[in-house]
Amino acid sequence: DPVSHQSRWDARLLEIYGVSAEQFRGRSIEWRERLHPDDREAVFERLEAYLAGRLPDYRVEFRLRTRDGGWKWVLSMGQLHERSADGRPLRMLGTHTDIDALKAAEAALREANTTLEARVGERTAELTAANRELETFSYAVSHDLRAPLRAMSGYSHALQEDFGASLPGPAKAYLDQIALAVHKMSDLIDGLLALSRSSRGELQQDRVDL
């Protein structure tokens, strides 16, 4: 009753709040005192705005103190059913729904998302560091392996240029085999570098002849 500020609650609502009909006489002030301090202003602002016709409906979530001193989340919805001839609100009907479990699930989901985001961030940082280390290692190995190959190739060419005319046939064949092995080893190093970079590239779908 918006005029007398008296409310009549059913047995289920009293059960949700853990009070008896004798403990709760239905006065607005009693209900207001049970509201969480952080929710009171928003609840009554919305109620007054609805009764004044500035809002199309009354729907609000808030916390109410229970008999054991804890807080329970409630979804409150109401609708005016009677007005006076001059438009003043006379009678309002509504429901309170226990949404405590829903709010707990939402909080757990937010916490899980936060934890997941943190884990993803940590994993991404670890992968980034591992990729940097792999890249550094690959180029270091490439440089260290190519250095002796360049020496082998250089000395082989020097032998052919400086002493090629005087070298016997088998010696020239040996030099050709050294050059072939150097070329093959260089291809293997290129393959290793390509393999190390493949884990950092974007996946591409294509048809493959098995």
PDB file of N, CA and C in Angstrom, residues 79-163:
ATOM      1  N   GLN A  79       4.111  -4.118  -9.882  1.00  0.00           N
ATOM      2  CA  GLN A  79       3.255  -3.429 -10.843  1.00  0.00           C
ATOM      3  C   GLN A  79       2.061  -2.810 -10.101  1.00  0.00           C
ATOM      4  N   LEU A  80       1.760  -1.567 -10.459  1.00  0.00           N
ATOM      5  CA  LEU A  80       0.596  -0.903  -9.867  1.00  0.00           C
ATOM      6  C   LEU A  80      -0.698  -1.517 -10.396  1.00  0.00           C
ATOM      7  N   HIS A  81      -1.639  -1.775  -9.488  1.00  0.00           N
ATOM      8  CA  HIS A  81      -2.923  -2.352  -9.885  1.00  0.00           C
ATOM      9  C   HIS A  81      -4.092  -1.427  -9.585  1.00  0.00           C
ATOM     10  N   GLU A  82      -3.804  -0.333  -8.879  1.00  0.00           N
ATOM     11  CA  GLU A  82      -4.917   0.565  -8.549  1.00  0.00           C
ATOM     12  C   GLU A  82      -4.385   1.978  -8.337  1.00  0.00           C
ATOM     13  N   ARG A  83      -5.077   2.947  -8.928  1.00  0.00           N
ATOM     14  CA  ARG A  83      -4.760   4.359  -8.735  1.00  0.00           C
ATOM     15  C   ARG A  83      -6.043   5.097  -8.349  1.00  0.00           C
ATOM     16  N   SER A  84      -5.877   6.222  -7.689  1.00  0.00           N
ATOM     17  CA  SER A  84      -7.031   7.052  -7.345  1.00  0.00           C
ATOM     18  C   SER A  84      -7.503   7.813  -8.574  1.00  0.00           C
ATOM     19  N   ALA A  85      -8.601   8.520  -8.435  1.00  0.00           N
ATOM     20  CA  ALA A  85      -9.148   9.270  -9.562  1.00  0.00           C
ATOM     21  C   ALA A  85      -8.167  10.315 -10.075  1.00  0.00           C
ATOM     22  N   ASP A  86      -7.353  10.869  -9.169  1.00  0.00           N
ATOM     23  CA  ASP A  86      -6.386  11.882  -9.597  1.00  0.00           C
ATOM     24  C   ASP A  86      -5.015  11.281  -9.934  1.00  0.00           C
ATOM     25  N   GLY A  87      -4.952   9.940 -10.024  1.00  0.00           N
ATOM     26  CA  GLY A  87      -3.725   9.292 -10.488  1.00  0.00           C
ATOM     27  C   GLY A  87      -2.763   8.854  -9.415  1.00  0.00           C
ATOM     28  N   ARG A  88      -3.083   9.059  -8.150  1.00  0.00           N
ATOM     29  CA  ARG A  88      -2.173   8.642  -7.090  1.00  0.00           C
ATOM     30  C   ARG A  88      -2.178   7.116  -6.962  1.00  0.00           C
ATOM     31  N   PRO A  89      -0.982   6.497  -6.738  1.00  0.00           N
ATOM     32  CA  PRO A  89      -0.913   5.037  -6.602  1.00  0.00           C
ATOM     33  C   PRO A  89      -1.553   4.579  -5.293  1.00  0.00           C
ATOM     34  N   LEU A  90      -2.413   3.554  -5.376  1.00  0.00           N
ATOM     35  CA  LEU A  90      -3.099   3.051  -4.188  1.00  0.00           C
ATOM     36  C   LEU A  90      -2.739   1.605  -3.861  1.00  0.00           C
ATOM     37  N   ARG A  91      -2.462   0.806  -4.878  1.00  0.00           N
ATOM     38  CA  ARG A  91      -2.214  -0.617  -4.620  1.00  0.00           C
ATOM     39  C   ARG A  91      -1.163  -1.123  -5.592  1.00  0.00           C
ATOM     40  N   MET A  92      -0.197  -1.872  -5.040  1.00  0.00           N
ATOM     41  CA  MET A  92       0.885  -2.414  -5.863  1.00  0.00           C
ATOM     42  C   MET A  92       1.098  -3.879  -5.495  1.00  0.00           C
ATOM     43  N   LEU A  93       1.207  -4.698  -6.513  1.00  0.00           N
ATOM     44  CA  LEU A  93       1.480  -6.120  -6.324  1.00  0.00           C
ATOM     45  C   LEU A  93       2.853  -6.438  -6.891  1.00  0.00           C
ATOM     46  N   GLY A  94       3.522  -7.413  -6.273  1.00  0.00           N
ATOM     47  CA  GLY A  94       4.845  -7.743  -6.779  1.00  0.00           C
ATOM     48  C   GLY A  94       5.351  -9.065  -6.263  1.00  0.00           C
ATOM     49  N   THR A  95       6.530  -9.414  -6.733  1.00  0.00           N
ATOM     50  CA  THR A  95       7.172 -10.670  -6.332  1.00  0.00           C
ATOM     51  C   THR A  95       8.621 -10.408  -5.955  1.00  0.00           C
ATOM     52  N   HIS A  96       9.104 -11.239  -5.044  1.00  0.00           N
ATOM     53  CA  HIS A  96      10.523 -11.285  -4.726  1.00  0.00           C
ATOM     54  C   HIS A  96      11.020 -12.692  -5.058  1.00  0.00           C
ATOM     55  N   THR A  97      12.113 -12.763  -5.809  1.00  0.00           N
ATOM     56  CA  THR A  97      12.681 -14.056  -6.201  1.00  0.00           C
ATOM     57  C   THR A  97      14.077 -14.195  -5.629  1.00  0.00           C
ATOM     58  N   ASP A  98      14.329 -15.333  -5.001  1.00  0.00           N
ATOM     59  CA  ASP A  98      15.643 -15.622  -4.445  1.00  0.00           C
ATOM     60  C   ASP A  98      16.607 -15.922  -5.593  1.00  0.00           C
ATOM     61  N   ILE A  99      17.567 -15.022  -5.836  1.00  0.00           N
ATOM     62  CA  ILE A  99      18.548 -15.214  -6.912  1.00  0.00           C
ATOM     63  C   ILE A  99      19.954 -15.366  -6.336  1.00  0.00           C
ATOM     64  N   ASP A 100      20.033 -15.811  -5.104  1.00  0.00           N
ATOM     65  CA  ASP A 100      21.322 -15.966  -4.433  1.00  0.00           C
ATOM     66  C   ASP A 100      22.220 -16.946  -5.191  1.00  0.00           C
ATOM     67  N   ALA A 101      21.648 -18.088  -5.605  1.00  0.00           N
ATOM     68  CA  ALA A 101      22.441 -19.092  -6.316  1.00  0.00           C
ATOM     69  C   ALA A 101      22.936 -18.549  -7.651  1.00  0.00           C
ATOM     70  N   LEU A 102      22.069 -17.777  -8.326  1.00  0.00           N
ATOM     71  CA  LEU A 102      22.461 -17.185  -9.605  1.00  0.00           C
ATOM     72  C   LEU A 102      23.615 -16.209  -9.427  1.00  0.00           C
ATOM     73  N   LYS A 103      23.531 -15.365  -8.397  1.00  0.00           N
ATOM     74  CA  LYS A 103      24.599 -14.401  -8.143  1.00  0.00           C
ATOM     75  C   LYS A 103      25.906 -15.104  -7.768  1.00  0.00           C
ATOM     76  N   ALA A 104      25.798 -16.198  -7.015  1.00  0.00           N
ATOM     77  CA  ALA A 104      26.998 -16.954  -6.651  1.00  0.00           C
ATOM     78  C   ALA A 104      27.635 -17.560  -7.893  1.00  0.00           C
ATOM     79  N   ALA A 105      26.791 -18.069  -8.811  1.00  0.00           N
ATOM     80  CA  ALA A 105      27.309 -18.641 -10.055  1.00  0.00           C
ATOM     81  C   ALA A 105      27.970 -17.566 -10.910  1.00  0.00           C
ATOM     82  N   GLU A 106      27.360 -16.376 -10.967  1.00  0.00           N
ATOM     83  CA  GLU A 106      27.947 -15.275 -11.731  1.00  0.00           C
ATOM     84  C   GLU A 106      29.306 -14.877 -11.147  1.00  0.00           C
ATOM     85  N   ALA A 107      29.387 -14.811  -9.820  1.00  0.00           N
ATOM     86  CA  ALA A 107      30.650 -14.450  -9.177  1.00  0.00           C
ATOM     87  C   ALA A 107      31.718 -15.503  -9.454  1.00  0.00           C
ATOM     88  N   ALA A 108      31.308 -16.788  -9.383  1.00  0.00           N
ATOM     89  CA  ALA A 108      32.259 -17.864  -9.655  1.00  0.00           C
ATOM     90  C   ALA A 108      32.739 -17.810 -11.101  1.00  0.00           C
ATOM     91  N   LEU A 109      31.819 -17.472 -12.018  1.00  0.00           N
ATOM     92  CA  LEU A 109      32.184 -17.386 -13.429  1.00  0.00           C
ATOM     93  C   LEU A 109      33.149 -16.229 -13.670  1.00  0.00           C
ATOM     94  N   ARG A 110      32.872 -15.086 -13.019  1.00  0.00           N
ATOM     95  CA  ARG A 110      33.787 -13.948 -13.162  1.00  0.00           C
ATOM     96  C   ARG A 110      35.176 -14.295 -12.631  1.00  0.00           C
ATOM     97  N   GLU A 111      35.204 -14.978 -11.485  1.00  0.00           N
ATOM     98  CA  GLU A 111      36.494 -15.356 -10.915  1.00  0.00           C
ATOM     99  C   GLU A 111      37.219 -16.338 -11.830  1.00  0.00           C
ATOM    100  N   ALA A 112      36.452 -17.294 -12.403  1.00  0.00           N
ATOM    101  CA  ALA A 112      37.059 -18.261 -13.318  1.00  0.00           C
ATOM    102  C   ALA A 112      37.604 -17.572 -14.558  1.00  0.00           C
ATOM    103  N   ASN A 113      36.840 -16.593 -15.080  1.00  0.00           N
ATOM    104  CA  ASN A 113      37.309 -15.852 -16.253  1.00  0.00           C
ATOM    105  C   ASN A 113      38.574 -15.067 -15.943  1.00  0.00           C
ATOM    106  N   THR A 114      38.594 -14.446 -14.756  1.00  0.00           N
ATOM    107  CA  THR A 114      39.786 -13.695 -14.355  1.00  0.00           C
ATOM    108  C   THR A 114      40.989 -14.610 -14.232  1.00  0.00           C
ATOM    109  N   THR A 115      40.772 -15.775 -13.597  1.00  0.00           N
ATOM    110  CA  THR A 115      41.861 -16.748 -13.442  1.00  0.00           C
ATOM    111  C   THR A 115      42.325 -17.254 -14.794  1.00  0.00           C
ATOM    112  N   LEU A 116      41.346 -17.522 -15.681  1.00  0.00           N
ATOM    113  CA  LEU A 116      41.693 -18.023 -17.006  1.00  0.00           C
ATOM    114  C   LEU A 116      42.486 -16.991 -17.791  1.00  0.00           C
ATOM    115  N   GLU A 117      42.049 -15.730 -17.722  1.00  0.00           N
ATOM    116  CA  GLU A 117      42.769 -14.665 -18.425  1.00  0.00           C
ATOM    117  C   GLU A 117      44.206 -14.554 -17.907  1.00  0.00           C
ATOM    118  N   ALA A 118      44.363 -14.689 -16.584  1.00  0.00           N
ATOM    119  CA  ALA A 118      45.705 -14.617 -16.006  1.00  0.00           C
ATOM    120  C   ALA A 118      46.560 -15.787 -16.487  1.00  0.00           C
ATOM    121  N   ARG A 119      45.959 -16.984 -16.528  1.00  0.00           N
ATOM    122  CA  ARG A 119      46.699 -18.165 -16.970  1.00  0.00           C
ATOM    123  C   ARG A 119      47.064 -18.050 -18.442  1.00  0.00           C
ATOM    124  N   VAL A 120      46.123 -17.539 -19.241  1.00  0.00           N
ATOM    125  CA  VAL A 120      46.411 -17.354 -20.668  1.00  0.00           C
ATOM    126  C   VAL A 120      47.541 -16.348 -20.849  1.00  0.00           C
ATOM    127  N   GLY A 121      47.488 -15.263 -20.068  1.00  0.00           N
ATOM    128  CA  GLY A 121      48.550 -14.262 -20.147  1.00  0.00           C
ATOM    129  C   GLY A 121      49.904 -14.839 -19.781  1.00  0.00           C
ATOM    130  N   GLU A 122      49.931 -15.636 -18.702  1.00  0.00           N
ATOM    131  CA  GLU A 122      51.188 -16.257 -18.284  1.00  0.00           C
ATOM    132  C   GLU A 122      51.696 -17.218 -19.354  1.00  0.00           C
ATOM    133  N   ARG A 123      50.764 -18.026 -19.902  1.00  0.00           N
ATOM    134  CA  ARG A 123      51.163 -18.993 -20.923  1.00  0.00           C
ATOM    135  C   ARG A 123      51.664 -18.294 -22.187  1.00  0.00           C
ATOM    136  N   THR A 124      51.003 -17.209 -22.550  1.00  0.00           N
ATOM    137  CA  THR A 124      51.433 -16.450 -23.731  1.00  0.00           C
ATOM    138  C   THR A 124      52.828 -15.876 -23.522  1.00  0.00           C
ATOM    139  N   ALA A 125      53.065 -15.348 -22.324  1.00  0.00           N
ATOM    140  CA  ALA A 125      54.389 -14.801 -22.022  1.00  0.00           C
ATOM    141  C   ALA A 125      55.449 -15.899 -22.074  1.00  0.00           C
ATOM    142  N   GLU A 126      55.108 -17.088 -21.548  1.00  0.00           N
ATOM    143  CA  GLU A 126      56.063 -18.199 -21.578  1.00  0.00           C
ATOM    144  C   GLU A 126      56.366 -18.621 -23.011  1.00  0.00           C
ATOM    145  N   LEU A 127      55.310 -18.699 -23.840  1.00  0.00           N
ATOM    146  CA  LEU A 127      55.513 -19.100 -25.236  1.00  0.00           C
ATOM    147  C   LEU A 127      56.325 -18.057 -25.993  1.00  0.00           C
ATOM    148  N   THR A 128      56.046 -16.791 -25.711  1.00  0.00           N
ATOM    149  CA  THR A 128      56.808 -15.725 -26.369  1.00  0.00           C
ATOM    150  C   THR A 128      58.285 -15.817 -26.008  1.00  0.00           C
ATOM    151  N   ALA A 129      58.560 -16.041 -24.726  1.00  0.00           N
ATOM    152  CA  ALA A 129      59.953 -16.169 -24.285  1.00  0.00           C
ATOM    153  C   ALA A 129      60.604 -17.404 -24.906  1.00  0.00           C
ATOM    154  N   ALA A 130      59.855 -18.512 -24.961  1.00  0.00           N
ATOM    155  CA  ALA A 130      60.398 -19.742 -25.546  1.00  0.00           C
ATOM    156  C   ALA A 130      60.694 -19.556 -27.031  1.00  0.00           C
ATOM    157  N   ASN A 131      59.795 -18.855 -27.724  1.00  0.00           N
ATOM    158  CA  ASN A 131      60.013 -18.605 -29.151  1.00  0.00           C
ATOM    159  C   ASN A 131      61.244 -17.728 -29.373  1.00  0.00           C
ATOM    160  N   ARG A 132      61.422 -16.728 -28.507  1.00  0.00           N
ATOM    161  CA  ARG A 132      62.607 -15.876 -28.637  1.00  0.00           C
ATOM    162  C   ARG A 132      63.883 -16.691 -28.415  1.00  0.00           C
ATOM    163  N   GLU A 133      63.827 -17.562 -27.400  1.00  0.00           N
ATOM    164  CA  GLU A 133      64.998 -18.394 -27.129  1.00  0.00           C
ATOM    165  C   GLU A 133      65.269 -19.344 -28.298  1.00  0.00           C
ATOM    166  N   LEU A 134      64.193 -19.913 -28.856  1.00  0.00           N
ATOM    167  CA  LEU A 134      64.358 -20.827 -29.984  1.00  0.00           C
ATOM    168  C   LEU A 134      64.931 -20.105 -31.194  1.00  0.00           C
ATOM    169  N   GLU A 135      64.445 -18.898 -31.431  1.00  0.00           N
ATOM    170  CA  GLU A 135      64.948 -18.125 -32.565  1.00  0.00           C
ATOM    171  C   GLU A 135      66.428 -17.787 -32.377  1.00  0.00           C
ATOM    172  N   THR A 136      66.779 -17.364 -31.166  1.00  0.00           N
ATOM    173  CA  THR A 136      68.187 -17.052 -30.879  1.00  0.00           C
ATOM    174  C   THR A 136      69.056 -18.297 -31.048  1.00  0.00           C
ATOM    175  N   PHE A 137      68.570 -19.422 -30.528  1.00  0.00           N
ATOM    176  CA  PHE A 137      69.314 -20.674 -30.643  1.00  0.00           C
ATOM    177  C   PHE A 137      69.477 -21.079 -32.106  1.00  0.00           C
ATOM    178  N   SER A 138      68.413 -20.946 -32.885  1.00  0.00           N
ATOM    179  CA  SER A 138      68.463 -21.370 -34.288  1.00  0.00           C
ATOM    180  C   SER A 138      69.493 -20.574 -35.068  1.00  0.00           C
ATOM    181  N   TYR A 139      69.480 -19.263 -34.872  1.00  0.00           N
ATOM    182  CA  TYR A 139      70.429 -18.445 -35.619  1.00  0.00           C
ATOM    183  C   TYR A 139      71.858 -18.668 -35.128  1.00  0.00           C
ATOM    184  N   ALA A 140      72.000 -18.918 -33.815  1.00  0.00           N
ATOM    185  CA  ALA A 140      73.340 -19.203 -33.291  1.00  0.00           C
ATOM    186  C   ALA A 140      73.871 -20.505 -33.868  1.00  0.00           C
ATOM    187  N   VAL A 141      73.018 -21.540 -33.873  1.00  0.00           N
ATOM    188  CA  VAL A 141      73.418 -22.829 -34.436  1.00  0.00           C
ATOM    189  C   VAL A 141      73.733 -22.684 -35.920  1.00  0.00           C
ATOM    190  N   SER A 142      72.884 -21.919 -36.619  1.00  0.00           N
ATOM    191  CA  SER A 142      73.103 -21.709 -38.049  1.00  0.00           C
ATOM    192  C   SER A 142      74.469 -21.077 -38.304  1.00  0.00           C
ATOM    193  N   HIS A 143      74.789 -20.060 -37.514  1.00  0.00           N
ATOM    194  CA  HIS A 143      76.073 -19.380 -37.688  1.00  0.00           C
ATOM    195  C   HIS A 143      77.232 -20.312 -37.358  1.00  0.00           C
ATOM    196  N   ASP A 144      77.099 -21.056 -36.247  1.00  0.00           N
ATOM    197  CA  ASP A 144      78.190 -21.932 -35.814  1.00  0.00           C
ATOM    198  C   ASP A 144      78.405 -23.085 -36.793  1.00  0.00           C
ATOM    199  N   LEU A 145      77.312 -23.590 -37.384  1.00  0.00           N
ATOM    200  CA  LEU A 145      77.448 -24.690 -38.333  1.00  0.00           C
ATOM    201  C   LEU A 145      77.952 -24.220 -39.696  1.00  0.00           C
ATOM    202  N   ARG A 146      77.547 -23.031 -40.088  1.00  0.00           N
ATOM    203  CA  ARG A 146      77.951 -22.539 -41.411  1.00  0.00           C
ATOM    204  C   ARG A 146      79.430 -22.123 -41.439  1.00  0.00           C
ATOM    205  N   ALA A 147      79.957 -21.705 -40.283  1.00  0.00           N
ATOM    206  CA  ALA A 147      81.352 -21.248 -40.260  1.00  0.00           C
ATOM    207  C   ALA A 147      82.322 -22.330 -40.734  1.00  0.00           C
ATOM    208  N   PRO A 148      82.282 -23.565 -40.184  1.00  0.00           N
ATOM    209  CA  PRO A 148      83.206 -24.596 -40.701  1.00  0.00           C
ATOM    210  C   PRO A 148      82.890 -24.998 -42.136  1.00  0.00           C
ATOM    211  N   LEU A 149      81.617 -24.920 -42.532  1.00  0.00           N
ATOM    212  CA  LEU A 149      81.274 -25.249 -43.920  1.00  0.00           C
ATOM    213  C   LEU A 149      81.905 -24.259 -44.887  1.00  0.00           C
ATOM    214  N   ARG A 150      81.857 -22.972 -44.496  1.00  0.00           N
ATOM    215  CA  ARG A 150      82.478 -21.960 -45.352  1.00  0.00           C
ATOM    216  C   ARG A 150      83.981 -22.197 -45.464  1.00  0.00           C
ATOM    217  N   ALA A 151      84.585 -22.607 -44.344  1.00  0.00           N
ATOM    218  CA  ALA A 151      86.028 -22.891 -44.379  1.00  0.00           C
ATOM    219  C   ALA A 151      86.321 -24.070 -45.296  1.00  0.00           C
ATOM    220  N   MET A 152      85.543 -25.136 -45.177  1.00  0.00           N
ATOM    221  CA  MET A 152      85.729 -26.311 -46.027  1.00  0.00           C
ATOM    222  C   MET A 152      85.545 -25.960 -47.496  1.00  0.00           C
ATOM    223  N   SER A 153      84.480 -25.182 -47.783  1.00  0.00           N
ATOM    224  CA  SER A 153      84.212 -24.806 -49.170  1.00  0.00           C
ATOM    225  C   SER A 153      85.325 -23.906 -49.710  1.00  0.00           C
ATOM    226  N   GLY A 154      85.776 -22.956 -48.870  1.00  0.00           N
ATOM    227  CA  GLY A 154      86.814 -22.020 -49.307  1.00  0.00           C
ATOM    228  C   GLY A 154      88.128 -22.714 -49.600  1.00  0.00           C
ATOM    229  N   TYR A 155      88.533 -23.596 -48.715  1.00  0.00           N
ATOM    230  CA  TYR A 155      89.804 -24.294 -48.914  1.00  0.00           C
ATOM    231  C   TYR A 155      89.716 -25.251 -50.104  1.00  0.00           C
ATOM    232  N   SER A 156      88.544 -25.848 -50.327  1.00  0.00           N
ATOM    233  CA  SER A 156      88.378 -26.743 -51.476  1.00  0.00           C
ATOM    234  C   SER A 156      88.539 -25.966 -52.782  1.00  0.00           C
ATOM    235  N   HIS A 157      87.883 -24.775 -52.835  1.00  0.00           N
ATOM    236  CA  HIS A 157      88.023 -23.947 -54.037  1.00  0.00           C
ATOM    237  C   HIS A 157      89.468 -23.481 -54.209  1.00  0.00           C
ATOM    238  N   ALA A 158      90.152 -23.151 -53.093  1.00  0.00           N
ATOM    239  CA  ALA A 158      91.533 -22.697 -53.172  1.00  0.00           C
ATOM    240  C   ALA A 158      92.434 -23.806 -53.733  1.00  0.00           C
ATOM    241  N   LEU A 159      92.193 -25.050 -53.282  1.00  0.00           N
ATOM    242  CA  LEU A 159      92.984 -26.164 -53.802  1.00  0.00           C
ATOM    243  C   LEU A 159      92.783 -26.340 -55.309  1.00  0.00           C
ATOM    244  N   GLN A 160      91.501 -26.248 -55.734  1.00  0.00           N
ATOM    245  CA  GLN A 160      91.229 -26.426 -57.155  1.00  0.00           C
ATOM    246  C   GLN A 160      91.842 -25.301 -57.985  1.00  0.00           C
ATOM    247  N   GLU A 161      91.752 -24.049 -57.468  1.00  0.00           N
ATOM    248  CA  GLU A 161      92.277 -22.917 -58.234  1.00  0.00           C
ATOM    249  C   GLU A 161      93.810 -22.904 -58.265  1.00  0.00           C
ATOM    250  N   ASP A 162      94.403 -23.191 -57.094  1.00  0.00           N
ATOM    251  CA  ASP A 162      95.863 -23.067 -57.007  1.00  0.00           C
ATOM    252  C   ASP A 162      96.599 -24.330 -57.481  1.00  0.00           C
ATOM    253  N   PHE A 163      96.019 -25.492 -57.231  1.00  0.00           N
ATOM    254  CA  PHE A 163      96.748 -26.731 -57.524  1.00  0.00           C
ATOM    255  C   PHE A 163      95.946 -27.689 -58.398  1.00  0.00           C
TER     256      PHE A 163
END
